[in-house]
Short mmCIF file of C-alpha atoms in Angstrom, two decimals:
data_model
loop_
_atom_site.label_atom_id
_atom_site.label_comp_id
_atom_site.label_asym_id
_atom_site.label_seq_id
_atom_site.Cartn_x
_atom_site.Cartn_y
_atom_site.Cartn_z
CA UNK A 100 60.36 -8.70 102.90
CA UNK A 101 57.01 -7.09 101.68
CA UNK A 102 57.69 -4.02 99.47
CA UNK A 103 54.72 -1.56 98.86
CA UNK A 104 54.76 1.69 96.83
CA UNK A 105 52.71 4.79 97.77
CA UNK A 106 51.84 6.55 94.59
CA UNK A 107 49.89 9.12 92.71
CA UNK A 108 50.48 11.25 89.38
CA UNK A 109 49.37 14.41 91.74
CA UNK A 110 51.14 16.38 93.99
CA UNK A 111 49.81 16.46 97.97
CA UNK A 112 47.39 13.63 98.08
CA UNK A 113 48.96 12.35 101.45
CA UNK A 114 51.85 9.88 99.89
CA UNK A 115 54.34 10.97 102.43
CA UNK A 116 51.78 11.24 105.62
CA UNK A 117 50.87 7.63 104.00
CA UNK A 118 54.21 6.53 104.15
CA UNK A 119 55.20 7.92 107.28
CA UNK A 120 52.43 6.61 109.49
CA UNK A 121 52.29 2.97 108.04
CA UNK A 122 56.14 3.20 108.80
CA UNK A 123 55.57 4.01 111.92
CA UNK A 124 52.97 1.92 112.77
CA UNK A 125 54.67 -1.26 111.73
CA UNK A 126 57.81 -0.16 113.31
CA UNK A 127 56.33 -0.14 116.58
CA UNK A 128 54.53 -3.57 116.27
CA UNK A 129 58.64 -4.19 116.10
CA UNK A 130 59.29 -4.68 112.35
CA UNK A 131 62.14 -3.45 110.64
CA UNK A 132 61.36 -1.20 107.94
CA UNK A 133 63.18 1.14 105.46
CA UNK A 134 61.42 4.15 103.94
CA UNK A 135 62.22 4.80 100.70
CA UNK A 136 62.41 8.47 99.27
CA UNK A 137 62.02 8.34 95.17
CA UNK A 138 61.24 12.16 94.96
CA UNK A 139 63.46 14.75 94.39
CA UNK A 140 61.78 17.34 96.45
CA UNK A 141 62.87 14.86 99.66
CA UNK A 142 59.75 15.62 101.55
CA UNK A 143 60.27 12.38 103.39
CA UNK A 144 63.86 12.63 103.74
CA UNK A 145 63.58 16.09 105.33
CA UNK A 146 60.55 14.75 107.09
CA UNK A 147 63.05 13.17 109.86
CA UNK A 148 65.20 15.84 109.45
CA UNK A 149 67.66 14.83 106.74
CA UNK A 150 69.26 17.41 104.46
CA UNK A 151 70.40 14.91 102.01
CA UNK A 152 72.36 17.89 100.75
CA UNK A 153 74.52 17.67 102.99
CA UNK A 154 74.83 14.03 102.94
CA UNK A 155 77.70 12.02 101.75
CA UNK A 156 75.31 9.07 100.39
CA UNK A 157 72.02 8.78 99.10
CA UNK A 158 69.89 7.00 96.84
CA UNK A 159 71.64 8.89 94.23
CA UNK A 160 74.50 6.99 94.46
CA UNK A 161 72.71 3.49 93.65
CA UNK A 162 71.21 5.09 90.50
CA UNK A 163 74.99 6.18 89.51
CA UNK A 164 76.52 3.38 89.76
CA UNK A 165 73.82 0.05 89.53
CA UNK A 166 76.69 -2.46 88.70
CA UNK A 167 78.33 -2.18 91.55
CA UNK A 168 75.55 -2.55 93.75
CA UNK A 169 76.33 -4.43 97.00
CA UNK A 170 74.75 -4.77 100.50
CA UNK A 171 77.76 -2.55 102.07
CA UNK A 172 77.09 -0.17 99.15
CA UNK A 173 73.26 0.18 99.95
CA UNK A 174 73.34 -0.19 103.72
CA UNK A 175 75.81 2.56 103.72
CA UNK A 176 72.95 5.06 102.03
CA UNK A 177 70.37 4.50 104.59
CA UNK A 178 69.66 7.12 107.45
CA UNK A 179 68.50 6.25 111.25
CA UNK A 180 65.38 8.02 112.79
CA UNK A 181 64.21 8.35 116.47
CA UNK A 182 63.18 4.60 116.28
CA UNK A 183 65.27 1.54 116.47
CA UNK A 184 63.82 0.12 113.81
CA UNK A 185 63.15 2.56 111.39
CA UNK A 186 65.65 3.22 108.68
CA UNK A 187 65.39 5.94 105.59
CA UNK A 188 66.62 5.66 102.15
CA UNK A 189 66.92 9.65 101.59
CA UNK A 190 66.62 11.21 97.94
CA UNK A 191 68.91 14.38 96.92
CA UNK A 192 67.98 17.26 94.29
CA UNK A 193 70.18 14.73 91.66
CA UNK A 194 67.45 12.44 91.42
CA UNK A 195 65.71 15.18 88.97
CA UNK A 196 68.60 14.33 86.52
CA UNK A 197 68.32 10.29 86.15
CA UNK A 198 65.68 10.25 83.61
CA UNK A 199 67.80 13.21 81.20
CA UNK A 200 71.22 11.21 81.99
CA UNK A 201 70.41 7.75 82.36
CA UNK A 202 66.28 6.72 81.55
CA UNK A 203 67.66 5.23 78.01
CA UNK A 204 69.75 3.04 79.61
CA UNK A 205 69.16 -0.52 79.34
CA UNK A 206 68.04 -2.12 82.44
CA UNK A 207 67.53 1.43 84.48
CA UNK A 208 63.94 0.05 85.45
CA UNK A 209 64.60 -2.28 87.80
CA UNK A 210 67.79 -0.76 89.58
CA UNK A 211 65.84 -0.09 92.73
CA UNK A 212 64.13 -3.51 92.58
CA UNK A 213 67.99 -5.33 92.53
CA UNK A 214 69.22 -2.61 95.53
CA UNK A 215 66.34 -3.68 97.74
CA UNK A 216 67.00 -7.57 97.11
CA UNK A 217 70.96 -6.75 98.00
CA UNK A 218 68.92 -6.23 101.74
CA UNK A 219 65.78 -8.09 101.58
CA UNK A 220 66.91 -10.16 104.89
CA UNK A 221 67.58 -6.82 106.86
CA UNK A 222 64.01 -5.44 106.77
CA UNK A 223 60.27 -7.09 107.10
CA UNK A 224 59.04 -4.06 105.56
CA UNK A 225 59.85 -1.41 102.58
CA UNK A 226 57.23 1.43 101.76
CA UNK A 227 58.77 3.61 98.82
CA UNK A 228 57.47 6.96 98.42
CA UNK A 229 56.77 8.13 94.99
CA UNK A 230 57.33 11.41 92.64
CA UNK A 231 54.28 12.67 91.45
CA UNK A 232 56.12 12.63 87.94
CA UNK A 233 55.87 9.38 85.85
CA UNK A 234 59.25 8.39 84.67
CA UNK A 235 62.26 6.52 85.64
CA UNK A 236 61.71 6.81 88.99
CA UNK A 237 58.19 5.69 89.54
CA UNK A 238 58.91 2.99 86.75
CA UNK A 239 61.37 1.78 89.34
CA UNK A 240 59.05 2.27 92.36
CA UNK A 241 56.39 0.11 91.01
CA UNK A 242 58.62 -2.32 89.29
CA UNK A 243 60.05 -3.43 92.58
CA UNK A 244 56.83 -3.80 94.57
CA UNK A 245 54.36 -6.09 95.75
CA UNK A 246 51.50 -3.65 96.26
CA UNK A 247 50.89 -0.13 95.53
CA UNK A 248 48.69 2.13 97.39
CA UNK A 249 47.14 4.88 96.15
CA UNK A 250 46.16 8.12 97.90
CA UNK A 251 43.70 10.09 96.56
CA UNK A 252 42.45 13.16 98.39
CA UNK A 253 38.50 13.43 98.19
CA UNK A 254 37.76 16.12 96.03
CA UNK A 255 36.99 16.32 92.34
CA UNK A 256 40.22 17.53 91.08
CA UNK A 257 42.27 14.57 92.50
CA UNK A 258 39.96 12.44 91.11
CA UNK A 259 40.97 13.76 87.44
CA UNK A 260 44.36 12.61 88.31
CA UNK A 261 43.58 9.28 89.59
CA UNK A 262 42.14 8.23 86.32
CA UNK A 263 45.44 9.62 84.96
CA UNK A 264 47.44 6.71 87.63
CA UNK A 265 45.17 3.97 86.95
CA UNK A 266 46.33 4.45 83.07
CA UNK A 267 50.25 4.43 84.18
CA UNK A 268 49.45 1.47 85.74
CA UNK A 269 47.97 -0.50 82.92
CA UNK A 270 50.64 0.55 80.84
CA UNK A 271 53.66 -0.58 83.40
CA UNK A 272 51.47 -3.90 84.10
CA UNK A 273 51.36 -4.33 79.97
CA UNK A 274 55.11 -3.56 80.07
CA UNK A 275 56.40 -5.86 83.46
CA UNK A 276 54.03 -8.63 82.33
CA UNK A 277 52.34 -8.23 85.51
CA UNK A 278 49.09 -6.68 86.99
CA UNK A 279 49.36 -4.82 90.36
CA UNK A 280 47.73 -5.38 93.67
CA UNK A 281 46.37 -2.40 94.03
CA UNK A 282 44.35 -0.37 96.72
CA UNK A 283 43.16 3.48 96.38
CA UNK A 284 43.38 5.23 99.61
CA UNK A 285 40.79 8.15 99.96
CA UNK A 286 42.50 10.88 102.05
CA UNK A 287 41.72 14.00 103.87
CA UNK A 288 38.24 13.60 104.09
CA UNK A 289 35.84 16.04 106.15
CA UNK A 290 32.63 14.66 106.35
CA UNK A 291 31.17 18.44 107.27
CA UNK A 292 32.29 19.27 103.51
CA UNK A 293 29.39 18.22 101.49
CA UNK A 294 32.23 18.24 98.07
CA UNK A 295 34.17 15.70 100.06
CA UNK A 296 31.36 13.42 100.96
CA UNK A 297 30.57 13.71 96.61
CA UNK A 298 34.29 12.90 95.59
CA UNK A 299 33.98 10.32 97.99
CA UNK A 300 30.75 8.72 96.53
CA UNK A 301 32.79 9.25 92.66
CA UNK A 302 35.23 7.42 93.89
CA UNK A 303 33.14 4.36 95.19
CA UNK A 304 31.06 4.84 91.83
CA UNK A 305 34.89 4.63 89.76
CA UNK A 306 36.99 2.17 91.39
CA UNK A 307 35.01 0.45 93.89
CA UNK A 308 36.79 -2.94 93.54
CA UNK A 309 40.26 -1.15 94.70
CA UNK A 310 39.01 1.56 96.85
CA UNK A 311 39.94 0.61 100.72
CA UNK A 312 36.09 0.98 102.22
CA UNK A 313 37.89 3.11 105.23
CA UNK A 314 39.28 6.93 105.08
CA UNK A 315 41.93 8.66 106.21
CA UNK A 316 40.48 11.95 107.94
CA UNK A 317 41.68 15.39 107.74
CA UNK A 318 43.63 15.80 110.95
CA UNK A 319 46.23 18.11 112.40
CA UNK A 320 48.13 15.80 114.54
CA UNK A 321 49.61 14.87 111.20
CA UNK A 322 51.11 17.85 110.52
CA UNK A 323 52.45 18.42 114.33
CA UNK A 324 54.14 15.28 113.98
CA UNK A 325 56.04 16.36 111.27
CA UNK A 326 57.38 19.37 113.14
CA UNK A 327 58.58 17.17 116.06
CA UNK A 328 60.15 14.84 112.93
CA UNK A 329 58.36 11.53 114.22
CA UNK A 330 55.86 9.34 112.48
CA UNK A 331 52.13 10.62 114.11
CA UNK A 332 52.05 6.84 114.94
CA UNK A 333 54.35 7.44 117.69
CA UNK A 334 53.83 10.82 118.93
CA UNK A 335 50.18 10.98 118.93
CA UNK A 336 48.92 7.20 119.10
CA UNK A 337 45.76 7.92 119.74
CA UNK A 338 45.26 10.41 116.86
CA UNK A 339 41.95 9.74 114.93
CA UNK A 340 44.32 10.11 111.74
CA UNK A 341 46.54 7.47 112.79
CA UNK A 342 43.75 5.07 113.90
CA UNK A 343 42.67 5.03 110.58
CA UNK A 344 45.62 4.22 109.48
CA UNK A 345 46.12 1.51 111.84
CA UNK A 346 42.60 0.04 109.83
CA UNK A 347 43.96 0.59 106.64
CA UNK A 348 47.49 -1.46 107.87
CA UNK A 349 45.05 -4.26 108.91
CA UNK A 350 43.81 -4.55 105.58
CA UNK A 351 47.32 -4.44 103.59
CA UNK A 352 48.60 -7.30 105.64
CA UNK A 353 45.19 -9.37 105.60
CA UNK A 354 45.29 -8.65 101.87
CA UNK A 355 49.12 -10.87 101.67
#
């Protein structure tokens, strides 16, 4: 089971769209794969259409109560979608709490990493989308993964906060004794937007070792596939958003 986390310290940089399509995409080369919402604000979990609101189970309830973690109790949290093979961990409002009632705790770090190895031989593939908040959650995000990609949108401003995530980073691989494979992700680019093409050049100039040498293009498909709640993978396969994500996919798994 490969487990990658999509992250960033700053909001709307294209984690969930990032998430979502890779999901898709390696659902439909017939993988099973679990999507896993860490933020609060369920933008992924609502993505498919899931009010975890109104849910009896969520990831919640594996934060609440790690010591009695089982593959029953975990299985029984996860959500279907319109694909077979494509199964959501959704996130609730409570999340927001963890790191006020529980981030002293001893061992609250790596619950998500033990929950995921309770099911490791049900999926090929977990993506885990991220906060944009650095605390317990995202502790346990990257804690539990392989790889973490980073999407950055290509302007100057996101740019400021990548710096910020490449500093989390070093600090959690001091702390896990670990360094992370890890691979930026420039995002909504428009090449007719002369500030995009700069941020783009920054970024190359910054982090050229872990910058993926592809972008992800602005593109509206993206956002009409999350009003018919279905990865753009699926519903628009020949999307010039999604075929650069289909690149980027190529490079993840050559990269294992």
């Amino acid at each position: 089971m490969k487990i990658w986390t999509i992250a960033n310290q700053k909001g709307g940089v294209g984690k969930t769209t990032t998430t979502v399509t890779l999901g898709g995409l390696l659902a439909k080369q017939g993988h099973n794969v679990l999507l896993v919402d860490m933020d609060p604000h369920a933008s992924l979990s609502y993505y498919f259409g899931i009010d975890s609101e109104e849910l009896s189970h969520s990831i919640y309830d594996i934060f609440a109560n790690p010591s009695g973690l089982s593959d029953d109790k975990v299985l029984d949290c996860l959500c279907s979608s319109k694909l077979d093979s494509l199964f959501i961990l959704p996130s609730t409002m409570a999340l927001a709490t963890l790191d006020r009632s529980m981030g002293n705790q001893m061992g609250m770090g790596l619950v998500l990493k033990k929950a995921l190895k309770q099911i490791e031989s049900q999926f090929d593939y977990v993506l885990i989308d991220c906060p944009p908040v650095l605390g317990v959650l995202m502790v346990n995000a990257l804690a539990a993964c392989e790889k973490v990609v980073v999407p950055v949108q290509t302007e100057f401003l996101a740019l400021k906060g990548l710096d910020r995530m490449m500093h989390t980073m070093a600090i959690m691989g001091k702390m896990l004794g670990r360094e992370f494979d890890t691979i930026i992700v420039p995002t909504m680019f428009d090449r007719r937007i002369n500030a995009a093409i700069a941020a783009h050049k920054q970024l190359l100039l910054d982090y050229k070792e872990q910058t993926w040498m592809g972008m992800i293009p602005v593109d509206t498909r993206f956002r009409d596939a999350s009003q018919m709640q279905a990865p753009a993978s699926i519903v628009y396969p020949k999307a010039r958003g999604v075929f650069a994500y289909q690149k980027l996919l190529n490079t993840l798994d050559s990269d294992d």
